[in-house]
Amino acid sequence: ARDNQLVGYGIVVGLNGDGDKNPIYTLRSFANLLQRFGVQVPAQTLIAKNVAVVMVTADIKAFSKNGQRLDVTVSAMGDARSLQGGVLVQTPLYAADGQIYAVAQGALAVGGFVGGNASSSVQKNHPTVATITGGGLVEREIPTRIVENQEIELLLREPDFTSAARLAMAINERFTNSARAIDPTSVKVRMPEGLDQASVDFVARLEDIEMSPDTTARIVINERTGTIVATSKVKISSCAVSHGDLTITIANSF
């Protein structure tokens, strides 16, 4: 169960003079958009100062269903000055397999701005990148299989031999001889008999199992405040530390 990335090529309109400065690809895209609505206009006769071509990106979550909403990011491709106040025209979003899984449309929210007058200008953050909260609409579900040959494979976010072994041990305490650690990243769990059609219930019961992952020895030092944080696995061998009039000596004693 994993996320997938989507990308699309679209047009933003309503930029009040801050759009692209008439590059050929913007004019051609603008003309193609008008052609979809039955308006035949030569690209060279158009003016694109209120229009900008953009790339639209989004992540589609695992188990997303038709009609669910996605957050999308819109980034200017050309020389548009700002996307402030723009509206994204309906844009199909493609996955790596070339299929359309969502469409995006809506008013842009820009986290920066460009201001000033002809003699001086002020810019804050990046006005050529915007977001549309809930602007994407899922049109096709991505099939997800969590059970393969009556087994479920669990993946650790941080690969570790000890954590994988502890996870398998904790599962086996609840479901006898059902889990085995394959490598530092994955643990395979065989579903008990009688739960073939109830994988959701079984996964929910797996999520209730608690275990303590392995932690590495780590020291974090805040240079500004002098605060030192150390994990329980940190050990100090025999050493001497001298700073000004302060001397600290650490020795082993048996």
XYZ file of N, CA and C in Angstrom:
762
model
N 0.859 -1.176 0.000
C 0.000 0.000 0.000
C 0.896 1.226 0.000
N 0.928 1.951 -1.101
C 1.872 3.050 -1.256
C 1.239 4.177 -2.048
N 1.831 5.357 -1.916
C 1.385 6.498 -2.701
C 1.921 6.387 -4.130
N 1.295 7.129 -5.033
C 1.775 7.229 -6.406
C 1.771 8.698 -6.810
N 2.721 9.051 -7.661
C 2.850 10.438 -8.100
C 2.112 10.656 -9.414
N 1.459 11.824 -9.508
C 0.733 12.214 -10.709
C 1.281 13.538 -11.223
N 1.223 13.725 -12.530
C 1.706 14.966 -13.129
C 0.854 15.303 -14.343
N 0.699 16.586 -14.591
C -0.085 17.033 -15.740
C 0.408 18.377 -16.255
N 0.019 18.691 -17.487
C 0.379 19.951 -18.146
C -0.909 20.741 -18.343
N -0.938 21.967 -17.797
C -2.179 22.717 -17.855
C -1.968 24.197 -18.112
N -3.076 24.934 -18.038
C -3.082 26.377 -18.305
C -3.762 27.085 -17.145
N -3.142 28.173 -16.702
C -3.726 29.049 -15.689
C -4.161 30.342 -16.369
N -5.383 30.765 -16.096
C -5.925 31.979 -16.709
C -6.259 32.997 -15.625
N -6.497 34.251 -16.060
C -6.901 35.312 -15.139
C -5.771 35.932 -14.363
N -4.585 36.079 -14.979
C -3.405 36.551 -14.252
C -3.213 38.061 -14.293
N -4.106 38.801 -14.902
C -4.083 40.270 -14.868
C -2.734 40.840 -15.322
N -2.249 40.347 -16.466
C -1.030 40.880 -17.041
C 0.258 40.269 -16.541
N 0.193 39.324 -15.612
C 1.404 38.707 -15.057
C 1.731 37.373 -15.709
N 1.070 37.033 -16.814
C 1.274 35.737 -17.445
C 2.518 35.674 -18.302
N 2.593 34.621 -19.120
C 3.746 34.426 -19.996
C 3.823 35.536 -21.036
N 5.046 35.805 -21.473
C 5.285 36.865 -22.458
C 5.251 36.302 -23.887
N 4.151 35.623 -24.205
C 3.862 35.126 -25.550
C 4.879 34.135 -26.120
N 5.396 33.179 -25.334
C 6.228 32.133 -25.946
C 5.359 31.240 -26.823
N 5.962 30.592 -27.791
C 5.207 29.834 -28.779
C 4.415 28.699 -28.146
N 4.995 28.029 -27.110
C 4.270 26.900 -26.519
C 3.046 27.365 -25.737
N 3.121 28.579 -25.154
C 1.943 29.104 -24.458
C 0.846 29.457 -25.453
N 1.211 30.102 -26.547
C 0.226 30.469 -27.559
C -0.408 29.230 -28.181
N 0.407 28.205 -28.446
C -0.121 26.977 -29.037
C -1.070 26.283 -28.061
N -0.694 26.232 -26.775
C -1.561 25.606 -25.770
C -2.863 26.383 -25.626
N -2.767 27.721 -25.667
C -3.938 28.580 -25.582
C -4.864 28.324 -26.768
N -4.291 28.224 -27.957
C -5.092 27.973 -29.158
C -5.751 26.598 -29.104
N -5.028 25.596 -28.614
C -5.609 24.257 -28.500
C -6.765 24.233 -27.513
N -6.644 25.013 -26.418
C -7.736 25.094 -25.450
C -8.983 25.693 -26.085
N -8.807 26.762 -26.849
C -9.961 27.382 -27.517
C -10.571 26.440 -28.556
N -9.724 25.660 -29.199
C -10.221 24.740 -30.218
C -11.126 23.674 -29.615
N -10.860 23.285 -28.362
C -11.721 22.305 -27.686
C -13.148 22.812 -27.539
N -13.298 24.151 -27.522
C -14.625 24.748 -27.378
C -15.167 25.267 -28.710
N -14.563 24.828 -29.803
C -15.066 25.176 -31.120
C -14.635 26.516 -31.635
N -13.615 27.139 -31.018
C -13.135 28.451 -31.455
C -11.819 28.243 -32.202
N -11.833 28.525 -33.525
C -10.648 28.350 -34.352
C -9.928 29.687 -34.485
N -8.786 29.799 -33.771
C -8.018 31.048 -33.796
C -6.556 30.697 -34.042
N -5.891 31.335 -35.008
C -4.457 31.085 -35.217
C -3.657 31.461 -33.979
N -2.702 30.635 -33.604
C -1.936 30.873 -32.385
C -1.193 32.198 -32.427
N -0.697 32.593 -33.599
C 0.110 33.809 -33.694
C -0.705 35.082 -33.489
N -2.036 34.987 -33.501
C -2.869 36.172 -33.296
C -3.263 36.370 -31.832
N -2.880 35.444 -30.963
C -3.274 35.503 -29.560
C -2.269 36.288 -28.742
N -2.729 36.806 -27.613
C -1.878 37.481 -26.628
C -2.045 36.752 -25.298
N -0.927 36.340 -24.712
C -0.988 35.446 -23.555
C -0.624 36.134 -22.247
N -0.769 37.444 -22.132
C -0.318 38.119 -20.924
C -1.156 37.749 -19.696
N -2.372 37.240 -19.882
C -3.195 36.803 -18.756
C -3.195 35.284 -18.585
N -2.315 34.597 -19.332
C -2.296 33.138 -19.353
C -0.885 32.646 -19.068
N -0.785 31.498 -18.393
C 0.522 30.876 -18.136
C 0.374 29.367 -18.231
N 1.364 28.733 -18.860
C 1.379 27.267 -18.879
C 2.068 26.776 -17.603
N 1.566 25.692 -17.038
C 2.044 25.221 -15.731
C 2.159 23.707 -15.743
N 2.962 23.207 -14.803
C 2.998 21.787 -14.492
C 2.233 21.577 -13.201
N 1.379 20.565 -13.200
C 0.543 20.259 -12.045
C 0.970 18.907 -11.494
N 1.290 18.849 -10.212
C 1.732 17.607 -9.578
C 0.874 17.312 -8.358
N 0.771 16.023 -8.044
C -0.014 15.587 -6.885
C 0.408 14.177 -6.502
N 0.103 13.802 -5.283
C 0.299 12.434 -4.795
C -1.072 11.823 -4.531
N -1.302 10.648 -5.098
C -2.556 9.939 -4.854
C -2.287 8.850 -3.829
N -3.043 8.866 -2.749
C -2.828 7.946 -1.647
C -3.301 6.542 -2.001
N -2.759 5.571 -1.279
C -3.234 4.204 -1.434
C -4.690 4.120 -0.996
N -5.449 3.287 -1.676
C -6.870 3.044 -1.385
C -7.760 4.244 -1.695
N -7.258 5.217 -2.483
C -8.108 6.345 -2.873
C -9.217 5.857 -3.806
N -10.426 6.351 -3.581
C -11.598 5.936 -4.354
C -12.055 7.048 -5.291
N -12.850 6.662 -6.282
C -13.396 7.640 -7.223
C -14.161 8.730 -6.478
N -13.866 9.973 -6.837
C -14.566 11.100 -6.231
C -13.842 11.726 -5.062
N -12.802 11.076 -4.538
C -12.056 11.678 -3.442
C -11.201 12.836 -3.940
N -10.882 13.752 -3.034
C -10.149 14.962 -3.388
C -8.658 14.825 -3.076
N -7.828 15.508 -3.900
C -6.386 15.540 -3.712
C -5.915 16.986 -3.670
N -4.853 17.243 -2.921
C -4.193 18.542 -2.966
C -3.194 18.535 -4.124
N -3.159 19.605 -4.887
C -2.267 19.673 -6.044
C -1.367 20.896 -5.938
N -0.193 20.794 -6.561
C 0.775 21.889 -6.628
C 0.902 22.341 -8.074
N 0.861 23.635 -8.279
C 0.916 24.214 -9.618
C 2.171 25.071 -9.728
N 2.997 24.821 -10.751
C 4.266 25.537 -10.928
C 4.355 26.093 -12.342
N 4.711 27.356 -12.445
C 4.827 28.001 -13.751
C 5.997 27.412 -14.532
N 5.797 27.186 -15.832
C 6.845 26.659 -16.702
C 7.559 27.763 -17.473
N 6.829 28.800 -17.828
C 7.390 29.862 -18.663
C 7.899 31.022 -17.847
N 7.748 32.223 -18.399
C 8.277 33.425 -17.764
C 7.181 34.261 -17.109
N 6.138 33.604 -16.626
C 5.076 34.336 -15.933
C 5.646 35.012 -14.691
N 5.191 36.216 -14.427
C 5.704 36.992 -13.283
C 5.103 36.502 -11.979
N 3.842 36.108 -11.989
C 3.173 35.652 -10.781
C 1.933 34.851 -11.168
N 1.560 33.911 -10.299
C 0.323 33.144 -10.486
C -0.797 33.647 -9.575
N -0.566 34.774 -8.918
C -1.545 35.318 -7.986
C -2.867 35.620 -8.695
N -3.955 35.124 -8.129
C -5.279 35.384 -8.675
C -5.671 34.502 -9.840
N -4.821 33.550 -10.222
C -5.112 32.707 -11.369
C -6.038 31.548 -11.046
N -6.595 30.971 -12.103
C -7.479 29.806 -11.996
C -6.957 28.743 -12.951
N -6.763 27.549 -12.436
C -6.307 26.432 -13.266
C -7.480 25.854 -14.036
N -7.308 25.738 -15.353
C -8.325 25.100 -16.196
C -8.190 23.583 -16.051
N -9.293 22.872 -16.176
C -9.302 21.420 -15.949
C -8.121 20.735 -16.639
N -7.332 20.033 -15.818
C -6.088 19.425 -16.284
C -6.062 17.950 -15.906
N -5.878 17.051 -16.875
C -5.747 15.624 -16.535
C -4.389 15.354 -15.899
N -4.362 14.463 -14.907
C -3.136 14.093 -14.206
C -2.798 12.644 -14.518
N -1.589 12.418 -14.985
C -1.140 11.100 -15.437
C -0.205 10.470 -14.416
N -0.228 9.141 -14.356
C 0.737 8.385 -13.557
C 1.860 7.908 -14.465
N 2.807 7.145 -13.910
C 3.962 6.692 -14.681
C 3.565 5.735 -15.803
N 2.405 5.093 -15.689
C 1.966 4.169 -16.732
C 1.247 4.872 -17.877
N 1.167 6.205 -17.835
C 0.542 6.959 -18.917
C -0.969 7.037 -18.844
N -1.571 6.521 -17.786
C -3.023 6.547 -17.635
C -3.451 7.743 -16.780
N -4.651 8.260 -17.059
C -5.201 9.379 -16.297
C -5.885 8.828 -15.039
N -5.456 9.315 -13.869
C -6.039 8.860 -12.615
C -6.778 9.974 -11.871
N -6.584 11.220 -12.281
C -7.268 12.325 -11.613
C -7.295 13.533 -12.543
N -8.157 14.485 -12.218
C -8.186 15.774 -12.907
C -8.102 16.870 -11.858
N -7.553 18.020 -12.259
C -7.378 19.125 -11.319
C -7.938 20.404 -11.916
N -8.523 21.222 -11.048
C -9.096 22.499 -11.477
C -9.376 23.333 -10.246
N -9.300 24.651 -10.398
C -9.689 25.508 -9.284
C -8.825 26.749 -9.150
N -9.198 27.588 -8.169
C -8.473 28.826 -7.900
C -7.184 28.537 -7.148
N -6.116 29.270 -7.501
C -4.803 29.041 -6.924
C -4.616 29.838 -5.641
N -3.910 29.221 -4.684
C -3.499 29.909 -3.463
C -1.983 30.041 -3.504
N -1.507 31.292 -3.610
C -0.079 31.564 -3.754
C 0.474 32.046 -2.421
N 1.615 31.487 -2.022
C 2.222 31.863 -0.752
C 3.146 33.062 -0.835
N 3.302 33.663 -1.992
C 4.154 34.835 -2.149
C 3.449 35.906 -2.957
N 4.123 37.017 -3.171
C 3.527 38.092 -3.964
C 4.629 38.940 -4.585
N 4.240 39.679 -5.613
C 5.111 40.659 -6.257
C 4.384 41.989 -6.233
N 5.035 43.014 -5.683
C 4.412 44.329 -5.592
C 5.376 45.426 -5.971
N 4.927 46.671 -5.828
C 5.768 47.818 -6.151
C 5.255 48.565 -7.361
N 6.122 49.384 -7.927
C 5.760 50.176 -9.100
C 6.817 50.004 -10.176
N 6.773 50.877 -11.181
C 7.687 50.749 -12.315
C 9.139 50.950 -11.915
N 9.394 51.748 -10.882
C 10.766 52.042 -10.477
C 11.325 51.052 -9.474
N 10.466 50.424 -8.686
C 10.927 49.463 -7.678
C 9.866 48.386 -7.484
N 10.330 47.204 -7.175
C 9.407 46.084 -6.962
C 9.825 45.310 -5.725
N 8.858 44.658 -5.123
C 9.085 43.866 -3.925
C 8.526 42.472 -4.163
N 9.321 41.467 -3.858
C 8.869 40.082 -4.013
C 9.092 39.334 -2.720
N 8.104 38.526 -2.323
C 8.212 37.694 -1.139
C 7.903 36.255 -1.510
N 8.785 35.345 -1.076
C 8.650 33.915 -1.363
C 8.622 33.679 -2.882
N 7.880 32.677 -3.328
C 7.878 32.312 -4.747
C 6.456 32.457 -5.303
N 6.162 33.542 -5.987
C 4.803 33.755 -6.510
C 4.490 32.921 -7.732
N 5.451 32.134 -8.230
C 5.195 31.315 -9.412
C 4.892 29.859 -9.053
N 4.716 29.576 -7.766
C 4.313 28.243 -7.305
C 3.090 28.411 -6.423
N 2.059 27.612 -6.678
C 0.809 27.741 -5.940
C 0.253 26.350 -5.615
N -0.718 26.322 -4.745
C -1.406 25.080 -4.382
C -2.907 25.250 -4.536
N -3.576 24.123 -4.724
C -5.046 24.096 -4.731
C -5.450 23.006 -3.750
N -5.938 23.393 -2.600
C -6.356 22.425 -1.588
C -7.630 21.731 -2.046
N -7.552 20.413 -2.194
C -8.709 19.680 -2.680
C -9.023 19.942 -4.136
N -8.043 20.442 -4.893
C -8.301 20.788 -6.284
C -8.282 19.608 -7.235
N -7.762 18.463 -6.793
C -7.742 17.271 -7.634
C -8.903 16.342 -7.312
N -9.396 15.683 -8.342
C -10.530 14.771 -8.186
C -10.141 13.419 -8.774
N -10.182 12.382 -7.940
C -9.797 11.047 -8.384
C -10.834 10.517 -9.363
N -10.384 10.074 -10.532
C -11.264 9.537 -11.556
C -11.075 8.032 -11.747
N -9.943 7.504 -11.306
C -9.670 6.077 -11.469
C -8.942 5.566 -10.234
N -9.396 4.442 -9.710
C -8.754 3.848 -8.539
C -7.510 3.064 -8.953
N -6.499 3.108 -8.106
C -5.302 2.299 -8.313
C -5.468 1.009 -7.527
N -5.536 -0.143 -8.204
C -5.741 -1.403 -7.486
C -4.588 -1.688 -6.536
N -4.924 -2.085 -5.325
C -3.931 -2.377 -4.289
C -4.215 -3.746 -3.695
N -3.192 -4.594 -3.672
C -3.316 -5.924 -3.085
C -2.396 -5.997 -1.873
N -2.982 -6.225 -0.699
C -2.185 -6.325 0.514
C -1.988 -7.772 0.934
N -2.712 -8.701 0.300
C -2.579 -10.122 0.616
C -2.092 -10.851 -0.624
N -0.983 -11.548 -0.517
C -0.404 -12.303 -1.622
C -0.069 -13.700 -1.114
N -0.725 -14.711 -1.704
C -0.519 -16.104 -1.260
C -0.792 -16.251 0.229
N -1.859 -15.616 0.676
C -2.295 -15.667 2.079
C -1.251 -15.089 3.028
N -0.398 -14.205 2.540
C 0.600 -13.554 3.380
C 0.521 -12.044 3.225
N 0.850 -11.347 4.296
C 0.925 -9.895 4.304
C 2.363 -9.516 4.625
N 2.931 -8.637 3.827
C 4.317 -8.211 4.039
C 4.323 -6.819 4.675
N 4.957 -6.718 5.821
C 5.092 -5.455 6.531
C 6.477 -4.878 6.267
N 6.530 -3.589 5.947
C 7.797 -2.922 5.648
C 8.125 -1.912 6.741
N 9.351 -1.971 7.248
C 9.796 -1.039 8.272
C 10.224 0.275 7.632
N 9.854 1.383 8.247
C 10.255 2.691 7.725
C 11.773 2.861 7.821
N 12.369 2.350 8.908
C 13.810 2.411 9.086
C 14.338 0.987 9.178
N 14.989 0.476 8.128
C 15.470 -0.908 8.130
C 16.427 -1.169 9.286
N 16.202 -2.294 9.997
C 17.052 -2.655 11.123
C 16.834 -4.128 11.430
N 17.911 -4.889 11.565
C 17.805 -6.321 11.833
C 17.089 -6.578 13.160
N 17.495 -5.847 14.204
C 16.901 -6.068 15.528
C 15.419 -5.716 15.544
N 15.057 -4.603 14.924
C 13.640 -4.204 14.897
C 12.805 -5.221 14.135
N 13.328 -5.743 13.007
C 12.587 -6.742 12.242
C 12.393 -8.008 13.062
N 13.433 -8.450 13.778
C 13.310 -9.655 14.606
C 12.327 -9.432 15.744
N 12.361 -8.268 16.379
C 11.423 -7.977 17.469
C 9.988 -7.915 16.964
N 9.799 -7.360 15.763
C 8.450 -7.292 15.210
C 7.900 -8.689 14.953
N 8.708 -9.568 14.362
C 8.257 -10.937 14.115
C 7.958 -11.656 15.429
N 8.782 -11.437 16.443
C 8.565 -12.080 17.745
C 7.264 -11.598 18.387
N 7.009 -10.285 18.310
C 5.792 -9.744 18.908
C 4.546 -10.286 18.211
N 4.605 -10.429 16.887
C 3.451 -10.974 16.158
C 3.242 -12.440 16.497
N 4.331 -13.189 16.613
C 4.209 -14.622 16.927
C 3.659 -14.856 18.325
N 3.831 -13.902 19.229
C 3.228 -14.039 20.554
C 1.710 -13.957 20.485
N 1.202 -13.209 19.490
C -0.254 -13.090 19.318
C -0.783 -14.151 18.359
N -0.076 -14.379 17.260
C -0.467 -15.378 16.258
C 0.700 -16.361 16.103
N 0.597 -17.495 16.720
C 1.703 -18.436 16.826
C 2.234 -18.857 15.455
N 3.569 -18.769 15.318
C 4.282 -19.230 14.117
C 3.703 -18.649 12.816
N 3.316 -17.391 12.849
C 2.742 -16.773 11.649
C 3.674 -15.762 10.998
N 4.676 -15.251 11.707
C 5.527 -14.187 11.186
C 6.971 -14.647 11.105
N 7.651 -14.122 10.098
C 9.086 -14.368 9.961
C 9.736 -13.149 9.316
N 10.908 -12.792 9.833
C 11.648 -11.654 9.300
C 12.431 -12.108 8.073
N 12.202 -11.435 6.944
C 12.872 -11.794 5.694
C 14.220 -11.093 5.583
N 14.263 -9.818 5.923
C 15.475 -9.016 5.869
C 15.271 -7.828 6.804
N 16.216 -6.892 6.894
C 16.048 -5.764 7.826
C 14.861 -4.864 7.527
N 14.251 -5.018 6.360
C 13.159 -4.132 5.974
C 11.789 -4.779 6.070
N 11.677 -6.068 5.788
C 10.363 -6.691 5.635
C 10.160 -7.867 6.567
N 8.899 -7.998 6.996
C 8.442 -9.125 7.815
C 7.178 -9.664 7.164
N 7.171 -10.948 6.859
C 6.009 -11.575 6.248
C 5.177 -12.274 7.310
N 3.854 -12.086 7.207
C 2.924 -12.638 8.176
C 1.900 -13.477 7.429
N 1.780 -14.751 7.799
C 0.791 -15.630 7.183
C -0.529 -15.493 7.931
N -1.604 -15.312 7.155
C -2.917 -15.141 7.758
C -3.401 -16.456 8.349
N -3.993 -16.426 9.546
C -4.531 -17.644 10.143
C -5.668 -18.218 9.305
N -5.910 -19.492 9.465
C -7.006 -20.143 8.760
C -8.339 -19.532 9.181
N -9.221 -19.396 8.210
C -10.551 -18.861 8.491
C -10.660 -17.368 8.319
N -9.534 -16.676 8.026
C -9.566 -15.226 7.848
C -9.280 -14.815 6.412
N -9.482 -15.754 5.458
C -9.160 -15.473 4.069
C -9.932 -14.273 3.536
N -11.171 -14.118 3.952
C -12.012 -13.046 3.437
C -12.124 -11.887 4.420
N -11.267 -11.877 5.451
C -11.345 -10.830 6.471
C -9.976 -10.220 6.709
N -9.278 -9.857 5.619
C -7.930 -9.312 5.753
C -7.933 -7.972 6.484
N -8.996 -7.181 6.336
C -9.058 -5.893 7.011
C -9.064 -6.093 8.520
N -9.824 -7.058 8.982
C -9.876 -7.347 10.416
C -8.517 -7.831 10.913
N -7.846 -8.656 10.118
C -6.543 -9.180 10.529
C -5.508 -8.064 10.593
N -5.478 -7.172 9.607
C -4.534 -6.062 9.619
C -4.807 -5.141 10.807
N -6.082 -4.925 11.122
C -6.417 -4.100 12.282
C -5.876 -4.715 13.568
N -5.945 -6.044 13.676
C -5.406 -6.714 14.854
C -3.883 -6.655 14.879
N -3.251 -6.670 13.709
C -1.798 -6.509 13.664
C -1.382 -5.116 14.136
N -2.162 -4.110 13.779
C -1.818 -2.743 14.161
C -1.889 -2.536 15.670
N -2.630 -3.377 16.387
C -2.746 -3.246 17.839
C -1.551 -3.832 18.576
N -0.699 -4.575 17.876
C 0.460 -5.202 18.523
C 1.540 -4.152 18.761
N 2.072 -4.122 19.986
C 3.106 -3.157 20.341
C 4.461 -3.844 20.453
N 5.488 -3.145 20.005
C 6.866 -3.622 20.136
C 7.791 -2.411 20.240
N 8.977 -2.634 20.794
C 9.950 -1.544 20.965
C 11.015 -1.659 19.880
N 11.074 -0.743 18.946
C 12.097 -0.809 17.893
C 13.485 -0.547 18.456
N 14.474 -1.031 17.754
C 15.853 -0.819 18.164
C 16.247 0.636 17.917
N 16.993 1.203 18.841
C 17.458 2.582 18.697
C 18.980 2.599 18.710
N 19.552 3.388 17.841
C 21.000 3.498 17.772
C 21.508 4.494 18.810
N 22.779 4.350 19.173
C 23.396 5.315 20.079
C 23.534 6.652 19.365
N 22.987 7.698 19.981
C 22.964 8.992 19.302
C 23.100 10.117 20.318
N 23.865 11.129 19.959
C 24.032 12.319 20.790
C 23.662 13.540 19.965
N 22.799 14.385 20.516
C 22.389 15.620 19.850
C 22.811 16.787 20.727
N 23.571 17.727 20.148
C 24.089 18.874 20.887
C 23.524 20.158 20.287
N 22.902 20.966 21.148
C 22.420 22.284 20.734
C 23.541 23.288 20.989
N 24.150 23.779 19.918
C 25.304 24.661 20.056
C 24.944 25.975 20.730
N 23.734 26.444 20.517
C 23.353 27.749 21.061
C 23.122 27.693 22.560
N 22.403 26.672 23.026
C 22.066 26.583 24.454
C 22.999 25.677 25.233
N 23.779 24.849 24.526
C 24.651 23.917 25.226
C 23.943 22.670 25.723
N 22.699 22.475 25.302
C 21.948 21.295 25.735
C 22.444 20.052 25.012
N 22.609 18.968 25.760
C 23.064 17.697 25.198
C 22.003 16.636 25.480
N 21.575 15.945 24.456
C 20.611 14.851 24.581
C 21.281 13.581 24.082
N 21.280 12.529 24.901
C 21.922 11.264 24.543
C 20.945 10.124 24.783
N 20.959 9.155 23.903
C 20.118 7.973 24.074
C 20.733 7.048 25.106
N 19.944 6.071 25.561
C 20.396 5.191 26.640
C 21.534 4.275 26.216
N 21.757 4.113 24.916
C 22.805 3.214 24.453
C 24.165 3.897 24.334
N 24.233 5.169 24.645
C 25.511 5.872 24.568
C 26.385 5.463 25.747
N 27.611 5.045 25.462
C 28.567 4.661 26.491
C 29.831 5.501 26.341
N 30.421 5.846 27.488
C 31.632 6.656 27.491
C 32.771 5.803 28.033
N 33.819 5.664 27.252
C 34.995 4.916 27.699
C 35.932 5.844 28.465
N 37.058 5.296 28.911
C 38.025 6.078 29.682
C 38.520 7.259 28.860
N 38.431 8.466 29.442
C 38.860 9.658 28.724
C 39.064 10.791 29.710
N 39.619 11.872 29.230
C 39.817 13.085 30.018
C 39.390 14.278 29.190
N 38.657 15.212 29.824
C 38.168 16.408 29.155
C 38.637 17.615 29.943
N 39.235 18.584 29.252
C 39.725 19.789 29.906
C 39.169 21.005 29.196
N 38.589 21.916 29.977
C 38.030 23.149 29.409
C 38.239 24.261 30.423
N 39.150 25.178 30.116
C 39.456 26.252 31.060
C 40.031 25.686 32.350
N 39.392 26.061 33.467
C 39.825 25.559 34.769
C 39.144 24.254 35.144
N 38.319 23.723 34.240
C 37.562 22.505 34.534
C 38.232 21.306 33.881
N 38.449 20.267 34.661
C 39.029 19.033 34.152
C 38.164 17.872 34.620
N 37.740 17.009 33.675
C 36.912 15.853 33.983
C 37.652 14.603 33.508
N 37.756 13.656 34.416
C 38.425 12.392 34.097
C 37.456 11.257 34.311
N 37.330 10.381 33.309
C 36.452 9.213 33.402
C 37.313 7.968 33.327
N 37.168 7.090 34.308
C 37.954 5.865 34.365
C 37.065 4.699 34.673
N 37.448 3.527 34.191
C 36.711 2.289 34.484
C 37.083 1.788 35.866
N 36.103 1.323 36.609
C 36.360 0.747 37.940
C 35.685 -0.605 38.013
N 36.365 -1.575 38.600
C 35.843 -2.933 38.685
C 35.752 -3.338 40.163
